[in-house]
Tab-separated table of C-alpha atoms and ligand atoms in Angstrom:
chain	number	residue	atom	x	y	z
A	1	UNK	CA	0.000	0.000	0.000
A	2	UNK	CA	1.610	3.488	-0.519
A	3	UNK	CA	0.163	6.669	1.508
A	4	UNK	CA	0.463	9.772	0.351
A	5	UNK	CA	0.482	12.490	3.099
A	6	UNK	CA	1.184	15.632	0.451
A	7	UNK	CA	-1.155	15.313	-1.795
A	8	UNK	CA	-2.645	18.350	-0.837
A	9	UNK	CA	-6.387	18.676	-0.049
A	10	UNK	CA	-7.708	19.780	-3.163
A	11	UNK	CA	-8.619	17.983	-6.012
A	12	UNK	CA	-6.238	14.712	-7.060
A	13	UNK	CA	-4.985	15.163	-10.927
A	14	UNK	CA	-4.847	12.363	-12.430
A	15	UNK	CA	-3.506	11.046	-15.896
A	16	UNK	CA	-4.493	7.650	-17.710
A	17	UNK	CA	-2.271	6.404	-20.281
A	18	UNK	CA	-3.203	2.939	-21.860
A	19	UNK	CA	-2.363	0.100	-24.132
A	20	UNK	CA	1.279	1.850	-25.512
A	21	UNK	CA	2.006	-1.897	-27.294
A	22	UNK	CA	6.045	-1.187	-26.512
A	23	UNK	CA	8.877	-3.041	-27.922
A	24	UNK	CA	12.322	-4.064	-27.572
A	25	UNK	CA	13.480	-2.863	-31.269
A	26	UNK	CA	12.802	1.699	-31.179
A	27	UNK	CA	11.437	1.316	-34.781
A	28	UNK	CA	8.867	-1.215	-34.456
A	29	UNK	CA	4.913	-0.830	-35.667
A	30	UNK	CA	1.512	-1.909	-34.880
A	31	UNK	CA	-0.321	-1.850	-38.029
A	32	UNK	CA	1.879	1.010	-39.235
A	33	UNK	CA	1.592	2.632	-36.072
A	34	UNK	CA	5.487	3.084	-34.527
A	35	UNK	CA	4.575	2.509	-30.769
A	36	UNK	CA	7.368	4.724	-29.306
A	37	UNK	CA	6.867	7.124	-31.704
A	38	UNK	CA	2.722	7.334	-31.024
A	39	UNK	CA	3.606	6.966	-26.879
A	40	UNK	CA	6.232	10.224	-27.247
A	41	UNK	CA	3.448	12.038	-29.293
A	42	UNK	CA	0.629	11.383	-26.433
A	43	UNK	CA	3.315	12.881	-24.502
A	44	UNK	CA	4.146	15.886	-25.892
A	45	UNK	CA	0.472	16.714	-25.941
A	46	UNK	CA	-0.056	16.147	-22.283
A	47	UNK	CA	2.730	18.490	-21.353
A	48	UNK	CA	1.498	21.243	-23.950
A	49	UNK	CA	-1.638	21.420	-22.473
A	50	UNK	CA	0.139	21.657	-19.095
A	51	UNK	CA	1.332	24.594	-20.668
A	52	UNK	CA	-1.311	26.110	-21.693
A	53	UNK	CA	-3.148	25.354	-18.785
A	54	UNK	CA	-6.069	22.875	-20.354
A	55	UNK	CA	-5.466	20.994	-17.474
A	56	UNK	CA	-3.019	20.858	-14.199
A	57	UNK	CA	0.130	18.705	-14.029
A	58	UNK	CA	-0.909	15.262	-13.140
A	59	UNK	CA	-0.451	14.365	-9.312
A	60	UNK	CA	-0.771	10.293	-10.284
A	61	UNK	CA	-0.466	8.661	-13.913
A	62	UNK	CA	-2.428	5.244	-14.168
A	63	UNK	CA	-0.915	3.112	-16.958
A	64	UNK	CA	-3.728	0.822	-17.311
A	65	UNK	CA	-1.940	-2.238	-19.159
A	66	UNK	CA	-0.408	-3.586	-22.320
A	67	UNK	CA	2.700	-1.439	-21.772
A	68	UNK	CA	4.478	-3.498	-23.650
A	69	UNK	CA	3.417	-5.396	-26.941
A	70	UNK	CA	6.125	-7.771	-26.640
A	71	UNK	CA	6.675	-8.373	-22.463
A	72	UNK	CA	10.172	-6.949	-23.052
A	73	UNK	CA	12.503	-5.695	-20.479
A	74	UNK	CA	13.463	-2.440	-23.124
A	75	UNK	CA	9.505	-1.703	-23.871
A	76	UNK	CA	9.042	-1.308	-19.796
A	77	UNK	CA	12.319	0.692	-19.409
A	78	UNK	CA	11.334	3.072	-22.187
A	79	UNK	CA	7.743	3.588	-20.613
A	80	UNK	CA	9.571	4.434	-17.650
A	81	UNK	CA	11.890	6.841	-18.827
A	82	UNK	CA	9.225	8.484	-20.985
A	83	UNK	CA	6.483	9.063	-18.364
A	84	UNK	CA	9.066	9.513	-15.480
A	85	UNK	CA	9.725	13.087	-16.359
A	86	UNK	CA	5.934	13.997	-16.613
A	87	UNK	CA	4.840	12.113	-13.485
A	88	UNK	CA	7.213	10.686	-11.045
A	89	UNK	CA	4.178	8.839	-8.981
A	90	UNK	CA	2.775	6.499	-10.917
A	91	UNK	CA	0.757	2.991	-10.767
A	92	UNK	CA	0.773	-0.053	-13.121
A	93	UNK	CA	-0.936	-3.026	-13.740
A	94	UNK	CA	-0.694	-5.986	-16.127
A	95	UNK	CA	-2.705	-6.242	-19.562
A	96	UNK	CA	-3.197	-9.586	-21.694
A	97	UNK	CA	0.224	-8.370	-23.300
A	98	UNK	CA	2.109	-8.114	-20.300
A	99	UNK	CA	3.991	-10.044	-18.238
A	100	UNK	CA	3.798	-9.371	-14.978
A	101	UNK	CA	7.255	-10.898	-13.445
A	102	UNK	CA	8.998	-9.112	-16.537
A	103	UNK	CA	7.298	-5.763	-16.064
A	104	UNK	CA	7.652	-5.719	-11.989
A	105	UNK	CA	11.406	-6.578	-12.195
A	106	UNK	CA	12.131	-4.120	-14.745
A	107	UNK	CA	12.108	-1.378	-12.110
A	108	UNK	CA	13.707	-1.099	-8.925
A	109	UNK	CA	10.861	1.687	-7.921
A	110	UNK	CA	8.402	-1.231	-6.565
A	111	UNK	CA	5.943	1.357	-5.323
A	112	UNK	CA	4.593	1.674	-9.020
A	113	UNK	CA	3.360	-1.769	-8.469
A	114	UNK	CA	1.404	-1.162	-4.922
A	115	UNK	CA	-2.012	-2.308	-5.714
A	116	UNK	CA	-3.749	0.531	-3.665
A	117	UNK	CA	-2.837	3.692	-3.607
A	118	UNK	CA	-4.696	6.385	-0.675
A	119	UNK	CA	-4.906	9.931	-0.857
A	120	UNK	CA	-6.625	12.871	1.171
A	121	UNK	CA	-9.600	12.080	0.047
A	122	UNK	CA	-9.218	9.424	-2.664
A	123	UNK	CA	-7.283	5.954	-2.810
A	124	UNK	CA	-7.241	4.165	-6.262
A	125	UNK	CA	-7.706	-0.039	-6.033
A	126	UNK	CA	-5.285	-1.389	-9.316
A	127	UNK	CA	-6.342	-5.040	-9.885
A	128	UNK	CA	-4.623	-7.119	-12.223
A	129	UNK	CA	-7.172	-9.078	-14.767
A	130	UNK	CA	-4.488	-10.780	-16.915
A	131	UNK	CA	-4.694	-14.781	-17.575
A	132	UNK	CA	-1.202	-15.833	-18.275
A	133	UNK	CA	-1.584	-16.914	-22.108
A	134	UNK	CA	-5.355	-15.576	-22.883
A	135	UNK	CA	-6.470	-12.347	-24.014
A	136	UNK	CA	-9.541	-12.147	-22.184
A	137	UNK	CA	-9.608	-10.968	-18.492
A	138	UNK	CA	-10.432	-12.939	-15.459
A	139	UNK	CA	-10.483	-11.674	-11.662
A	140	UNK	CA	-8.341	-14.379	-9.212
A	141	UNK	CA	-10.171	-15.029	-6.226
A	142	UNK	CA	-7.456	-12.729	-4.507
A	143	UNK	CA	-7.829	-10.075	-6.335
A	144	UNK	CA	-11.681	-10.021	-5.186
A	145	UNK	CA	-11.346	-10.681	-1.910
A	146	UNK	CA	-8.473	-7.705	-1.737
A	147	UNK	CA	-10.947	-5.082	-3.593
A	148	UNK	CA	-13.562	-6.196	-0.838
A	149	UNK	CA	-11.094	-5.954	1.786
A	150	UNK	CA	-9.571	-2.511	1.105
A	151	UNK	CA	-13.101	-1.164	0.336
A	152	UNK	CA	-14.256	-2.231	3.690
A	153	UNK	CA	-11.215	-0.696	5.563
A	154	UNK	CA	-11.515	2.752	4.298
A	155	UNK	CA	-15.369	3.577	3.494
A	156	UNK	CA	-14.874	7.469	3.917
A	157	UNK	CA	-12.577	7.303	0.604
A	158	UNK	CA	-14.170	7.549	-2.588
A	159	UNK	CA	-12.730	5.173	-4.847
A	160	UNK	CA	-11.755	4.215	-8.568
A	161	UNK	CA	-11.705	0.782	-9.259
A	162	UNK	CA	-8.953	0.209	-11.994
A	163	UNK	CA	-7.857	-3.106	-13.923
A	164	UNK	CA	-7.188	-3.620	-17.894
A	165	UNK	CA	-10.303	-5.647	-19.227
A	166	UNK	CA	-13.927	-4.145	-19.582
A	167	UNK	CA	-16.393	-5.692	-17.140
A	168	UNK	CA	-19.583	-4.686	-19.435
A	169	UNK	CA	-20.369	-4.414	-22.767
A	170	UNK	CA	-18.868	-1.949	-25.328
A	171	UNK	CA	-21.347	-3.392	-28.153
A	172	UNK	CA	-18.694	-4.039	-30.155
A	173	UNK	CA	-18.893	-8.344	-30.501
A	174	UNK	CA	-15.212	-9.581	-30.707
A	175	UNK	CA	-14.268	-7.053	-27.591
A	176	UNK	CA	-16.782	-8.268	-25.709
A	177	UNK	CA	-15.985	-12.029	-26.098
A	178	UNK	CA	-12.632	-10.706	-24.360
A	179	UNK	CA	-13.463	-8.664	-21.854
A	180	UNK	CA	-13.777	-9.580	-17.890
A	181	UNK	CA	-15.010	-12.744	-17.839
A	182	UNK	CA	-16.249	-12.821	-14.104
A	183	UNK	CA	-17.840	-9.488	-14.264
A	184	UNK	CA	-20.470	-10.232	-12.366
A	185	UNK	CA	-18.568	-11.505	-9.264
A	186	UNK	CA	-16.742	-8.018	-9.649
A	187	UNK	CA	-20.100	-5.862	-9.525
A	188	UNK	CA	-20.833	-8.143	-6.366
A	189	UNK	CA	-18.314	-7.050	-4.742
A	190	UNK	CA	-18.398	-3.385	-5.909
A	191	UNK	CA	-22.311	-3.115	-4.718
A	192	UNK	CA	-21.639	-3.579	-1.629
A	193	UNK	CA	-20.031	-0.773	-0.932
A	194	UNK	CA	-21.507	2.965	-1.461
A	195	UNK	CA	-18.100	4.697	-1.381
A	196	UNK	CA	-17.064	3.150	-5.623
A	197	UNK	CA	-17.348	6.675	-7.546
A	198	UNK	CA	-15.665	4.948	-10.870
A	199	UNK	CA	-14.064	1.874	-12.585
A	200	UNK	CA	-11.829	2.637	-15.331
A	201	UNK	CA	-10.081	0.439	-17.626
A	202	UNK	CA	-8.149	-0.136	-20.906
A	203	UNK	CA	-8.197	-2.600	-23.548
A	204	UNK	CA	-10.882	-1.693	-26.214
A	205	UNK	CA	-8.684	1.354	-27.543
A	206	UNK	CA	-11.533	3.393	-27.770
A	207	UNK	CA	-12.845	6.183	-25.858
A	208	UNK	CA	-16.032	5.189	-23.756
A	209	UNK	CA	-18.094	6.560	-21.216
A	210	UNK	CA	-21.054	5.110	-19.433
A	211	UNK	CA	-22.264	4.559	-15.639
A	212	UNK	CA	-23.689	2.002	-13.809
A	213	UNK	CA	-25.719	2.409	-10.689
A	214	UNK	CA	-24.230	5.692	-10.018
A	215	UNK	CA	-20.639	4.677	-10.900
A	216	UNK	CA	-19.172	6.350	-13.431
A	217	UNK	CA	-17.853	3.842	-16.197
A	218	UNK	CA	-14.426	4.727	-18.569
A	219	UNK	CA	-12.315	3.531	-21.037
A	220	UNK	CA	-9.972	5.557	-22.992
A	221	UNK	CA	-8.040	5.488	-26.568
A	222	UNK	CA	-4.870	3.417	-26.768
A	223	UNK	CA	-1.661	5.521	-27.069
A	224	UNK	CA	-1.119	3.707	-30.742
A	225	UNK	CA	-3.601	1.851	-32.608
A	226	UNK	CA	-7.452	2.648	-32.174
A	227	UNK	CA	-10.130	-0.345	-32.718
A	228	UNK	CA	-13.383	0.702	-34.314
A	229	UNK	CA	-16.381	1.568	-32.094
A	230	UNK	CA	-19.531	-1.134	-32.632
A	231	UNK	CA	-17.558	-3.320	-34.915
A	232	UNK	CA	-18.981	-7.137	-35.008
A	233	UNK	CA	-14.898	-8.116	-36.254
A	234	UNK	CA	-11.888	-6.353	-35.710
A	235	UNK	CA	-11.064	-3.213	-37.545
A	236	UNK	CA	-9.310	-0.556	-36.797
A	237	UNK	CA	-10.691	3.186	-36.592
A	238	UNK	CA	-7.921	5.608	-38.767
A	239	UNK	CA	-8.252	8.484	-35.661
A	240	UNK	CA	-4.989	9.846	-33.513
A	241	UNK	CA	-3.947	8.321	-30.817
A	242	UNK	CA	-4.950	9.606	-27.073
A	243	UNK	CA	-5.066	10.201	-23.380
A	244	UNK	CA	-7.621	10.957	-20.531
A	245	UNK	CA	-6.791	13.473	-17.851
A	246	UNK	CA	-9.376	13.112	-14.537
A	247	UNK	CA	-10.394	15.521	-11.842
A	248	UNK	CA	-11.290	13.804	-8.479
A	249	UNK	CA	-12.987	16.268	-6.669
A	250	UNK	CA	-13.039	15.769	-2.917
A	251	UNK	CA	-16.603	15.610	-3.005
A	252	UNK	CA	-16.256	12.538	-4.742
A	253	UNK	CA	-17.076	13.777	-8.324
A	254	UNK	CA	-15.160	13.202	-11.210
A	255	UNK	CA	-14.686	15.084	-14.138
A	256	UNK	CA	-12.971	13.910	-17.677
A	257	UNK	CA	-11.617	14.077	-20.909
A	258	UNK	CA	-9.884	12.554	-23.759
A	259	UNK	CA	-7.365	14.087	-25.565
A	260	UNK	CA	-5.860	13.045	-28.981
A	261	UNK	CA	-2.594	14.217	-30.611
A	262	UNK	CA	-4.027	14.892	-33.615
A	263	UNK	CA	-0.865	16.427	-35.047
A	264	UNK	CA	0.910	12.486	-35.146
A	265	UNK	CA	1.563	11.487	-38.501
A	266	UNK	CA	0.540	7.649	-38.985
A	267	UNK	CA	0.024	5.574	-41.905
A	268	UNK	CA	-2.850	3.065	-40.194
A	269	UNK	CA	-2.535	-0.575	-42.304
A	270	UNK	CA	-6.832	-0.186	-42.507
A	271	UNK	CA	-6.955	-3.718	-44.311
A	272	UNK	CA	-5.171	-5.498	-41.105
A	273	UNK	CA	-7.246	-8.705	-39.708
A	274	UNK	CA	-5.794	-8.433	-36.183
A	275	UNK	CA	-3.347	-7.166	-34.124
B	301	FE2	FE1	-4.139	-3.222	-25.964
């Protein structure tokens, strides 16, 4: 668990990036996307609209998963070195493209890996939803019992629930045959408790936005490749890549928005079959 005593009492800033697809060789591409390339893009448009004040400097930055496209040591390291400078306080979690003993030992800062994460006012719950081999998501029986757990300890923090896989529907059919498989033991668990504001996740590389008894649903564009909204097969959508920057208010409201470098230069393989 990692405490943080300065984070001020105002509102917590705080920065998703998602699904960067990383690899060992600096000039590799995703469907004619070059990962680094789209991830250092993303970035430059984060800090110029730090600059011109669209939004404050993040306190936190969530990497929500598939860091790496190819569970390399290099793709972590790079991630690290890239977001390091914008955020020093950040938390990740496994996607189906990670691997999680590769990723953790790539660091020596072991705090990015705390699964909880408390604030003033907020604490942030990072479960890992990665099955070693699939690409669908799956919630271990620890991983439940630890969301109920650290819900239950601290009921006068609001809190964002945060893993890779969706756990509902996007309407789009091959996502949704690899999303969170055990969703509903996850909403158990989450309605038992009146202090969830928001779950937010990664993996459908699309922006999305919904709620669910009161708790505000997201899922936000991929830093390279973007999959097409409401598509029965895969196909990819030819739009920039993208962040999400999130006000937590202390009153336990959240406001949000993506944000797409729309200036990257990319020439999207449109024909491609899969990923
Ligand atoms: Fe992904």
């Amino acid at each position: 668990m990692n405490m943080d005593k300065n984070a001020g009492s105002g509102t917590l800033n705080l920065l998703q990036i998602t699904d960067s697809h990383l690899t060992k060789d600096s000039k590799s591409d995703l469907l004619g996307v070059v990962t680094r390339d789209s991830l250092d893009a993303v970035l430059k448009l984060v800090e110029k609209n730090i600059a011109g004040q669209e939004h404050p400097a993040p306190d936190f930055l969530l990497a929500s998963g598939d860091i790496a496209q190819d569970a390399s040591n290099e793709a972590y390291q790079y991630f690290n070195d890239e977001t390091e400078a914008l955020c020093s306080k950040s938390g990740w979690f496994s996607g189906n493209h990670d691997d999680t003993l590769v990723m953790t030992g790539s660091l020596s800062d072991k705090a990015k890996f705390s699964k909880v994460f408390r604030f003033d006012h907020w604490q942030l719950i990072l479960l890992d939803s990665s099955v070693k081999g699939s690409v669908h998501g799956e919630l271990a029986a620890s991983e439940l019992s630890l969301l109920e757990q650290v819900l239950a300890e601290r009921p006068d923090l609001h809190t964002l629930v945060c893993l890779h896989h969706h756990p509902v529907d996007i309407g789009s059919v091959w996502l949704d045959r690899i999303g969170l498989h055990n969703r509903d033991e996850f909403f158990k668990v989450l309605d038992k408790f009146d202090n969830v504001r928001g779950v937010i996740w990664g993996h459908i590389h699309q922006e999305w936005e919904s709620e669910r008894n009161g708790v505000r649903l997201f899922a936000t564009p991929s830093t390279c490749i973007q999959f097409l909204p409401k598509s029965s097969g895969f196909a990819v959508e030819n739009i920039a890549p993208g962040y999400r920057n999130l006000s937590l208010h202390t009153n336990g409201q959240i406001e949000s928005r993506v944000y797409r470098a729309d200036d990257f230069k990319f020439d999207l393989d449109l024909k491609s079959t899969g990923y």
